Amino acid sequence: MIPRIQKRGQRTLGLLHYLYGPGKFEEHTDPHLVASWDNNAPDPGRDAAATLKQLQQLLDQPVDALNATDRPKKHVWHLSVRNAAEDRILTDQEWGDVARSMVVAAGIDDPEQGTGCRWAAVRHAEDHIHIIATLVREDGYLPDLDHDAARVQAQARSLEAELGLRRLNKGDGTSAQRPTSAERHKAQRQGRERTAREELREVVRRAVAGATSEAEFFGRLAATSLLIRKRVAPSGDLLGYKVALPDDRNKDDKPVFYPGARLAPDLSLPRIRERWSADVRDQAPATAQPDSPAAPGGPATARRRAASATWTAVLVVEHGQDEVAAAHIAAAGEVLDALAKTSAAHTRRELRDAAFAFERASRSRIRAERGHDRALRQAARDLVHGGPALGRGEDGATTAMAIDMLFFLITAAAHWHAKKGHAQQAAAAREAAEHLHAAYRAAAAQPLGALYQRGRRLGHPLLQRQTVVLREALPELSEQILAEPGWYALAATLADAEAAGHDPAVLLAGAAGRRELDTAESVSDVLVWRLRRTAGLPADTTELAHSARTADRSAHRSGQRVPGRSEHGRGRA
């Protein structure tokens, strides 16, 4: 149940015309009263003899009885109460009871005292009602409406339990403004998947992901199709900005602009500036990452760096101070935005949906202490500058690696929010994790399949040696891992690590020990990516396997030994 207090107005009759009218898009059906301050109040929707003017005059009587100088400038209070789409249809009587409880909670009326304001609840759709009230009580005093929004929200939670409706999460005032019904209808009419406000928020978030200056931020915005207007002080200082979609126009055929703060609280120019203006003098330089087999600065390199920064951030979110954890969670949203912007088509939709959902989880009442999140923001910047990734080869495999690490970071963020009582943010993070899981499956299918086939082709002695390594390094998890299909991919990875000069047992114990694996659907898959990232191994082994097979055939023809292979045999496990 979603109660929303609208802006106060001056014209009672104007609002009644809207409530009893056809609606802006002919969406109103059968407008009628379900409750009011007076059981005998006229209902223009069901009584042919009643008029809107009569209802307006009765509602305004206490206001008109005051001297003009004593009347509130905006005396019309308006509350809409809407049910979730999956809720059952309430009866008129139930909606009437909802209206009565809401006006009491808000401070509009108190039947026990008998000196409340006059109000009426109009239903013109199955899933919601509107309550109109005039803000002068019967005794001539003004109502106490301090914190009325918080009180009606609390009442909504109580009504959800009482009426058996979907239990919505309590907000904390940090969410982005929801699209209005007019914006939603306009999007439907124009065939848009999302409203203009939501599309603009996504584009601006992508433009700010990893940006390090105003010039870079506005340069990215200018490269999009958005219309941009800047607000400049007489001194020449930039004060703010607003953006519009070129084809989103009002009735006068002018673009509809949205200031950054109306897109999301953290997209105002001052809040964006905080991302790159934080004092980082005491922060250690970012740790260099293992070289990637891909070209320096390419998509694969950027994804490896993002995976490493993300893995470090998991530990910060789980064990760091709240303000620092909040900064890393906010920066995780930038990494998601950047990854969604630059990934291949087969993962882009789920990554985009993950970023869209996680946007709500990136803010809370705990103010982020910026600067500590520099590594994650740099990872987002690397992703943007690395350019679009292919859906195959090292690009595709490192995308799976980055998504895997992000899944654990977003899951850690969900747990962090849940512990802090941030219900909406925790739910948003869990939704984002579901989309990441789907994106991971799409990205990991080919590279893990190639590793699986290589693992199945390992010589029996070599496979047995990796089994011993596994049982010695992870005795409590070994039987579970050996029963997973992904064991063969892990065995191939352990063999690659050994061939590269690493101690596979040490790598394995370290990869498993740095964080719990209970949330992993496949422990072996998670360990594959952790090992390949830590050891700097190629994420995609298709070409490696092809080269190895070619070398084996050449060695067989010439009678030469291939290091690391001939001494272990060629038999299948």
XYZ file of C-alpha atoms in Angstrom:
573
model
C 0.000 0.000 0.000
C 1.575 3.253 -1.152
C 0.282 6.502 0.368
C 1.543 9.684 -1.268
C 0.815 13.205 -0.045
C 0.609 15.556 -3.003
C 1.484 19.242 -3.069
C -1.033 21.438 -1.276
C -3.381 23.473 -3.428
C -5.652 26.472 -3.416
C -8.654 25.319 -5.463
C -10.919 22.714 -3.900
C -13.219 22.698 -6.917
C -10.316 22.186 -9.324
C -9.174 19.029 -7.547
C -12.753 17.719 -7.373
C -13.107 18.207 -11.132
C -10.024 16.041 -11.610
C -11.121 13.339 -9.142
C -14.610 13.046 -10.639
C -13.501 13.664 -14.211
C -12.381 11.188 -16.884
C -8.680 11.587 -16.028
C -5.898 12.839 -18.250
C -5.956 9.640 -20.296
C -9.580 8.522 -19.841
C -8.359 6.201 -17.089
C -10.967 7.134 -14.445
C -14.005 4.869 -14.194
C -17.068 5.224 -11.978
C -15.834 8.031 -9.672
C -17.712 7.975 -6.339
C -17.351 8.615 -2.631
C -16.315 5.739 -0.380
C -16.102 7.811 2.843
C -16.205 11.406 4.082
C -16.369 13.520 7.235
C -20.171 13.390 6.974
C -22.173 10.315 6.024
C -24.698 12.628 4.329
C -22.162 14.434 2.148
C -23.305 14.741 -1.489
C -21.736 12.339 -3.981
C -21.747 13.766 -7.531
C -20.667 10.399 -8.859
C -23.685 8.397 -7.697
C -26.327 11.062 -6.994
C -27.613 12.786 -10.125
C -28.922 15.688 -8.037
C -25.559 16.353 -6.346
C -22.998 18.688 -7.896
C -19.294 19.238 -7.500
C -20.035 22.820 -6.462
C -22.180 21.614 -3.554
C -19.448 19.292 -2.318
C -16.845 22.032 -2.681
C -18.897 24.543 -0.710
C -19.390 22.099 2.148
C -15.700 21.195 2.242
C -14.708 24.877 2.233
C -17.190 26.089 4.864
C -14.717 26.114 7.797
C -12.179 27.921 5.602
C -14.678 30.530 4.424
C -15.772 31.168 8.027
C -12.352 32.630 8.858
C -11.259 36.152 8.068
C -9.391 36.240 4.788
C -6.156 37.152 6.570
C -6.399 34.102 8.832
C -6.959 31.527 6.106
C -4.064 29.282 5.065
C -2.680 30.284 1.667
C -2.907 26.699 0.431
C -5.787 25.035 2.188
C -6.302 21.895 0.044
C -4.631 18.702 1.296
C -4.481 15.724 -1.083
C -3.490 12.126 -0.352
C -3.522 9.220 -2.796
C -3.441 5.633 -1.501
C -2.581 2.909 -4.012
C -2.298 -0.863 -3.647
C 0.427 -2.993 -5.211
C -0.387 -4.604 -8.547
C -0.547 -8.104 -7.050
C -2.916 -7.125 -4.224
C -6.540 -8.239 -4.221
C -9.258 -5.751 -5.154
C -10.635 -4.059 -2.048
C -14.349 -3.341 -1.634
C -15.735 0.177 -1.250
C -16.253 -0.492 2.433
C -12.632 -1.553 2.859
C -11.393 1.495 0.994
C -13.645 3.621 3.194
C -12.054 2.116 6.297
C -8.614 2.786 4.805
C -9.558 6.433 4.233
C -10.837 6.886 7.803
C -7.685 5.417 9.312
C -5.462 7.549 7.059
C -7.063 10.893 7.972
C -6.780 10.010 11.656
C -3.117 9.034 11.251
C -2.303 12.218 9.328
C -4.007 14.507 11.844
C -6.767 15.617 9.471
C -9.640 14.235 11.524
C -10.233 12.719 14.935
C -13.764 11.361 15.373
C -13.308 11.125 19.136
C -12.757 14.882 19.450
C -15.237 15.858 16.736
C -13.278 18.938 15.730
C -11.389 17.666 12.706
C -11.150 18.962 9.160
C -13.653 18.172 6.451
C -12.565 15.552 3.963
C -13.821 13.171 1.262
C -12.396 9.978 -0.228
C -13.040 9.391 -3.936
C -12.521 6.096 -5.727
C -12.206 6.216 -9.497
C -10.168 3.043 -10.071
C -10.007 -0.435 -8.567
C -6.558 -0.092 -7.040
C -6.547 3.329 -5.355
C -8.417 6.194 -3.737
C -7.827 9.923 -3.355
C -8.544 11.842 -0.157
C -9.200 15.572 -0.364
C -9.332 17.676 2.820
C -9.551 21.383 3.636
C -7.092 22.519 6.288
C -9.273 24.364 8.788
C -10.907 22.407 11.593
C -14.540 22.803 12.611
C -13.431 24.848 15.632
C -11.507 27.290 13.449
C -8.028 26.050 14.324
C -5.503 24.621 11.888
C -4.644 20.908 12.113
C -1.267 19.672 13.308
C 0.215 18.046 10.219
C 3.821 17.788 11.339
C 5.288 14.531 10.012
C 1.998 13.626 8.327
C 3.859 11.746 5.573
C 5.675 9.527 8.075
C 2.456 8.860 9.983
C 0.476 7.759 6.926
C 3.357 5.520 5.858
C 3.318 3.840 9.259
C -0.456 3.437 9.016
C -0.045 1.845 5.580
C 2.253 -0.817 7.049
C -0.369 -1.585 9.686
C -3.175 -1.770 7.105
C -1.158 -4.139 4.908
C -0.996 -6.622 7.766
C -4.642 -6.117 8.689
C -5.965 -6.519 5.147
C -3.584 -9.264 4.039
C -1.850 -7.127 1.399
C 1.716 -7.162 0.181
C 4.023 -5.886 2.924
C 6.036 -3.042 1.441
C 9.351 -1.979 2.919
C 9.667 1.168 4.965
C 11.597 3.924 3.211
C 14.083 6.402 4.653
C 13.614 9.364 2.337
C 16.657 8.578 0.164
C 14.884 6.972 -2.795
C 14.596 8.626 -6.173
C 11.273 10.257 -6.952
C 8.886 7.772 -8.501
C 7.462 8.574 -11.936
C 4.033 10.165 -11.733
C 1.000 8.471 -13.241
C 1.049 11.080 -16.017
C 4.667 10.176 -16.812
C 3.836 6.468 -16.863
C 0.871 6.962 -19.189
C 2.969 9.167 -21.441
C 5.640 6.458 -21.665
C 3.010 3.859 -22.558
C 1.561 6.147 -25.199
C 5.009 6.710 -26.725
C 5.914 3.028 -26.582
C 8.748 3.537 -24.079
C 9.815 0.712 -21.793
C 10.595 3.239 -19.044
C 9.491 6.766 -18.311
C 11.553 9.749 -19.437
C 12.622 10.361 -15.833
C 13.923 6.782 -15.513
C 15.710 6.857 -18.873
C 17.396 10.136 -17.985
C 18.455 8.814 -14.592
C 20.095 5.812 -16.246
C 21.965 7.903 -18.818
C 23.200 10.392 -16.209
C 24.323 7.616 -13.863
C 26.324 6.044 -16.674
C 27.876 9.410 -17.492
C 29.013 9.945 -13.901
C 30.331 6.378 -13.411
C 34.030 6.759 -12.668
C 34.147 10.373 -13.894
C 36.869 12.442 -12.223
C 35.879 15.998 -13.141
C 33.021 18.183 -14.323
C 34.626 18.364 -17.743
C 34.622 14.590 -18.079
C 31.075 14.263 -16.745
C 29.592 16.895 -19.050
C 31.704 15.618 -21.926
C 30.118 12.205 -21.539
C 26.651 13.755 -21.340
C 27.336 15.775 -24.477
C 28.240 12.551 -26.302
C 24.717 11.247 -25.688
C 21.544 12.420 -27.365
C 20.359 14.325 -24.269
C 19.563 18.003 -24.278
C 21.602 19.745 -21.564
C 21.129 23.088 -19.878
C 23.521 24.446 -17.269
C 22.663 26.934 -14.537
C 25.463 29.486 -14.216
C 25.881 32.182 -11.551
C 26.683 35.796 -12.521
C 30.229 35.048 -11.381
C 30.460 32.337 -13.997
C 30.384 29.488 -11.467
C 28.367 26.445 -12.477
C 25.477 25.936 -10.065
C 23.557 23.034 -11.577
C 22.269 21.303 -14.654
C 19.156 19.764 -16.136
C 18.608 17.303 -18.951
C 15.841 16.253 -21.318
C 15.174 13.604 -23.942
C 14.932 15.212 -27.387
C 11.564 13.586 -28.132
C 9.976 14.091 -24.693
C 7.950 17.277 -25.072
C 5.129 19.040 -23.280
C 1.840 20.321 -24.680
C 3.643 23.394 -26.031
C 6.099 21.138 -27.909
C 8.973 22.155 -25.648
C 11.465 19.638 -24.157
C 10.675 18.486 -20.615
C 13.798 19.135 -18.538
C 14.626 17.436 -15.244
C 17.227 18.844 -12.823
C 19.697 16.259 -11.577
C 18.251 16.339 -8.059
C 14.822 15.378 -9.445
C 16.335 12.314 -11.092
C 17.920 11.037 -7.856
C 19.200 12.632 -4.645
C 22.828 11.777 -5.492
C 22.652 13.192 -9.035
C 22.539 16.854 -8.064
C 25.724 18.652 -9.113
C 26.956 19.204 -5.514
C 26.495 15.499 -4.692
C 28.211 14.439 -7.929
C 31.139 16.721 -7.117
C 31.610 14.881 -3.822
C 32.633 11.793 -5.765
C 35.784 13.340 -7.196
C 36.504 16.119 -4.714
C 36.960 13.930 -1.622
C 40.294 14.287 0.162
C 42.353 11.215 -0.743
C 45.730 12.381 0.576
C 45.854 9.650 3.209
C 44.798 6.891 0.874
C 47.414 4.484 -0.393
C 47.862 4.211 -4.173
C 45.798 1.600 -5.926
C 47.486 -1.791 -6.030
C 48.687 -2.868 -9.436
C 46.807 -5.833 -10.840
C 48.278 -8.867 -12.625
C 48.916 -8.278 -16.295
C 46.115 -9.361 -18.539
C 46.693 -11.388 -21.686
C 44.541 -8.821 -23.484
C 45.873 -5.556 -24.845
C 46.729 -2.985 -22.138
C 43.743 -0.841 -21.350
C 41.344 -3.080 -23.270
C 37.995 -4.432 -22.084
C 39.525 -7.618 -20.635
C 42.129 -5.673 -18.652
C 39.427 -3.370 -17.304
C 37.313 -6.326 -16.241
C 40.207 -7.957 -14.406
C 40.871 -4.734 -12.532
C 37.177 -4.389 -11.736
C 37.117 -7.953 -10.393
C 40.095 -7.274 -8.118
C 38.726 -3.953 -6.827
C 35.348 -5.563 -6.271
C 36.830 -8.442 -4.304
C 38.663 -6.022 -2.000
C 35.454 -4.031 -1.568
C 33.593 -7.127 -0.349
C 35.854 -7.282 2.695
C 35.385 -3.552 3.352
C 31.595 -3.814 3.233
C 31.652 -6.820 5.554
C 34.136 -5.475 8.092
C 34.693 -1.743 7.502
C 33.266 1.333 9.195
C 29.717 2.226 8.177
C 30.617 5.436 6.318
C 33.377 3.677 4.392
C 31.149 0.684 3.611
C 28.440 3.074 2.375
C 30.952 4.681 0.012
C 31.932 1.302 -1.427
C 28.289 0.327 -1.881
C 27.636 3.596 -3.716
C 30.682 3.044 -5.923
C 29.504 -0.505 -6.658
C 26.584 1.106 -8.449
C 29.048 2.952 -10.682
C 30.834 -0.296 -11.556
C 27.493 -1.902 -12.407
C 26.514 1.065 -14.604
C 29.847 0.963 -16.414
C 29.763 -2.813 -16.890
C 26.206 -2.679 -18.250
C 27.208 0.081 -20.661
C 30.184 -1.805 -22.083
C 29.162 -5.474 -22.074
C 28.070 -7.635 -24.979
C 24.446 -8.017 -26.009
C 23.837 -11.416 -24.415
C 24.591 -10.049 -20.923
C 23.690 -6.392 -21.360
C 19.981 -6.642 -20.566
C 20.431 -8.450 -17.247
C 23.320 -6.177 -16.273
C 21.244 -3.132 -17.123
C 18.383 -4.435 -14.988
C 20.822 -5.177 -12.168
C 22.165 -1.619 -12.276
C 18.634 -0.215 -12.452
C 17.567 -2.204 -9.389
C 20.737 -1.530 -7.390
C 20.350 2.226 -7.815
C 18.007 2.195 -4.815
C 20.576 0.299 -2.740
C 23.356 2.792 -3.460
C 21.971 5.404 -1.012
C 20.941 5.374 2.637
C 20.849 7.692 5.637
C 24.444 6.687 6.379
C 26.383 9.325 4.470
C 29.144 7.820 2.355
C 32.670 8.938 3.228
C 33.990 9.470 -0.264
C 37.616 8.947 -1.191
C 37.948 5.463 0.277
C 36.053 4.146 -2.749
C 38.659 5.388 -5.221
C 39.670 1.900 -6.403
C 36.095 0.986 -7.314
C 35.503 4.325 -9.041
C 38.747 3.858 -10.963
C 37.521 0.404 -11.973
C 34.330 1.977 -13.320
C 36.405 4.509 -15.227
C 38.610 1.757 -16.664
C 35.522 -0.103 -17.853
C 34.217 2.979 -19.647
C 37.568 3.809 -21.238
C 38.254 0.161 -22.046
C 35.337 0.279 -24.459
C 32.730 -2.314 -25.446
C 33.645 -5.924 -24.797
C 33.104 -8.804 -27.152
C 30.910 -11.621 -25.948
C 33.621 -14.221 -26.517
C 37.280 -14.918 -25.890
C 39.111 -13.138 -23.071
C 36.555 -10.286 -23.109
C 33.673 -12.654 -22.490
C 35.504 -14.738 -19.894
C 36.687 -11.726 -17.875
C 33.126 -10.396 -18.008
C 32.033 -13.589 -16.249
C 34.884 -13.117 -13.764
C 33.818 -9.519 -13.005
C 30.143 -10.452 -12.690
C 31.022 -13.278 -10.303
C 32.911 -10.884 -8.013
C 30.146 -8.283 -8.282
C 27.572 -10.851 -7.239
C 29.386 -11.329 -3.936
C 29.739 -7.562 -3.436
C 26.054 -6.928 -4.104
C 25.137 -9.829 -1.789
C 27.371 -8.323 0.909
C 25.616 -4.984 0.373
C 22.234 -6.686 0.834
C 23.395 -8.183 4.134
C 24.837 -4.833 5.264
C 21.603 -2.984 4.509
C 19.543 -5.679 6.222
C 21.634 -5.389 9.393
C 21.128 -1.614 9.383
C 17.365 -1.938 8.951
C 17.411 -0.493 5.411
C 14.584 -2.668 4.113
C 14.115 -1.037 0.702
C 17.833 -1.025 -0.032
C 18.258 -4.641 1.043
C 15.386 -5.711 -1.218
C 16.861 -3.727 -4.133
C 20.274 -5.332 -3.662
C 18.731 -8.812 -3.598
C 16.860 -8.042 -6.825
C 20.092 -6.821 -8.416
C 21.837 -10.027 -7.332
C 19.189 -12.099 -9.113
C 19.841 -10.213 -12.359
C 23.589 -10.622 -11.883
C 23.126 -14.344 -11.417
C 21.294 -14.533 -14.754
C 23.970 -12.408 -16.447
C 26.692 -14.635 -15.000
C 25.121 -17.785 -16.394
C 25.045 -16.222 -19.854
C 28.619 -14.922 -19.644
C 30.204 -18.008 -18.035
C 28.668 -20.745 -20.185
C 31.320 -20.734 -22.917
C 34.545 -20.201 -20.913
C 33.548 -22.630 -18.148
C 32.454 -25.133 -20.786
C 35.897 -24.921 -22.381
C 37.578 -25.389 -18.993
C 35.296 -28.321 -18.231
C 36.313 -30.060 -21.457
C 39.999 -29.436 -20.691
C 39.503 -30.860 -17.220
C 37.851 -33.992 -18.634
C 40.860 -34.459 -20.923
C 43.448 -34.210 -18.153
C 45.597 -37.315 -17.773
C 44.512 -39.564 -14.924
C 47.689 -39.051 -12.817
C 47.400 -35.261 -13.173
C 43.704 -35.279 -12.288
C 44.408 -37.473 -9.280
C 47.117 -35.074 -8.120
C 44.687 -32.139 -8.276
C 42.166 -34.212 -6.318
C 44.755 -34.751 -3.585
C 45.542 -31.015 -3.590
C 41.850 -30.240 -3.192
C 41.344 -32.673 -0.298
C 44.410 -31.421 1.533
C 43.653 -27.706 1.023
C 39.864 -27.824 1.571
C 39.006 -30.988 3.509
C 35.564 -29.723 4.577
C 34.511 -28.725 1.039
C 36.324 -31.276 -1.071
C 33.565 -33.890 -1.388
C 30.994 -31.234 -2.280
C 33.305 -29.794 -4.939
C 34.176 -33.201 -6.393
C 30.452 -33.884 -6.836
C 29.917 -30.629 -8.766
C 30.105 -30.536 -12.585
C 32.444 -27.577 -12.208
C 35.134 -29.720 -10.579
C 36.714 -30.456 -13.953
C 37.001 -26.718 -14.706
C 38.629 -26.235 -11.299
C 40.999 -29.135 -11.903
C 42.080 -27.583 -15.219
C 42.628 -24.271 -13.440
C 44.749 -25.901 -10.731
C 46.831 -27.548 -13.466
C 47.264 -24.175 -15.211
C 48.330 -22.543 -11.951
C 50.875 -25.305 -11.328
C 52.238 -24.992 -14.865
C 52.609 -21.230 -14.310
C 54.821 -21.845 -11.258
C 52.285 -21.392 -8.473
C 51.615 -23.706 -5.567
C 48.000 -24.757 -6.284
C 47.333 -25.789 -2.665
C 48.351 -22.384 -1.345
C 46.278 -20.597 -3.984
C 43.279 -22.799 -3.305
C 43.371 -22.359 0.458
C 43.729 -18.603 0.069
C 40.886 -18.326 -2.436
C 38.516 -20.292 -0.215
C 39.593 -18.741 3.070
C 39.126 -15.047 2.301
C 35.344 -15.281 2.324
C 32.585 -17.772 3.033
C 31.173 -19.723 0.118
C 27.714 -20.497 1.478
C 26.024 -18.115 -0.976
C 27.713 -19.718 -3.988
C 25.537 -21.867 -6.213
C 28.665 -23.650 -7.428
C 31.697 -23.486 -5.147
C 33.973 -24.797 -7.884
C 32.902 -22.055 -10.307
C 33.645 -19.361 -7.739
C 37.064 -20.845 -6.983
C 37.884 -21.008 -10.718
C 37.485 -17.254 -11.107
C 39.242 -16.433 -7.866
C 42.225 -18.601 -8.801
C 42.480 -17.337 -12.374
C 42.295 -13.722 -11.192
C 44.794 -14.178 -8.335
C 47.282 -16.142 -10.420
C 46.949 -13.921 -13.491
C 45.862 -16.865 -15.640
C 43.996 -16.338 -18.913
C 40.266 -16.270 -18.214
C 39.468 -17.852 -21.575
C 41.390 -21.023 -22.367
C 39.918 -21.861 -25.753
C 43.000 -20.681 -27.621
C 45.260 -22.151 -24.927
C 43.637 -25.548 -25.333
C 43.883 -25.297 -29.127
C 47.588 -24.472 -28.878
C 48.148 -27.337 -26.441
C 46.440 -29.836 -28.734
C 48.474 -28.575 -31.681
C 51.684 -28.961 -29.656
C 50.665 -32.463 -28.583
C 50.064 -33.521 -32.199
C 53.394 -32.051 -33.314
C 55.234 -33.731 -30.449
C 53.596 -37.051 -31.232
C 54.694 -36.857 -34.865
C 58.266 -35.882 -33.938
C 58.598 -38.106 -30.875
C 59.414 -35.108 -28.607
C 58.158 -34.628 -25.045
C 55.735 -31.801 -24.286
C 56.647 -30.382 -20.839
C 53.951 -30.903 -18.254
C 52.016 -33.407 -20.373
C 53.895 -36.465 -21.592
C 55.058 -37.420 -18.108
C 51.439 -37.630 -16.927
C 50.004 -39.610 -19.802
C 47.111 -38.781 -22.100
C 44.408 -41.071 -20.768
C 40.972 -39.687 -20.005
C 39.763 -39.547 -16.415
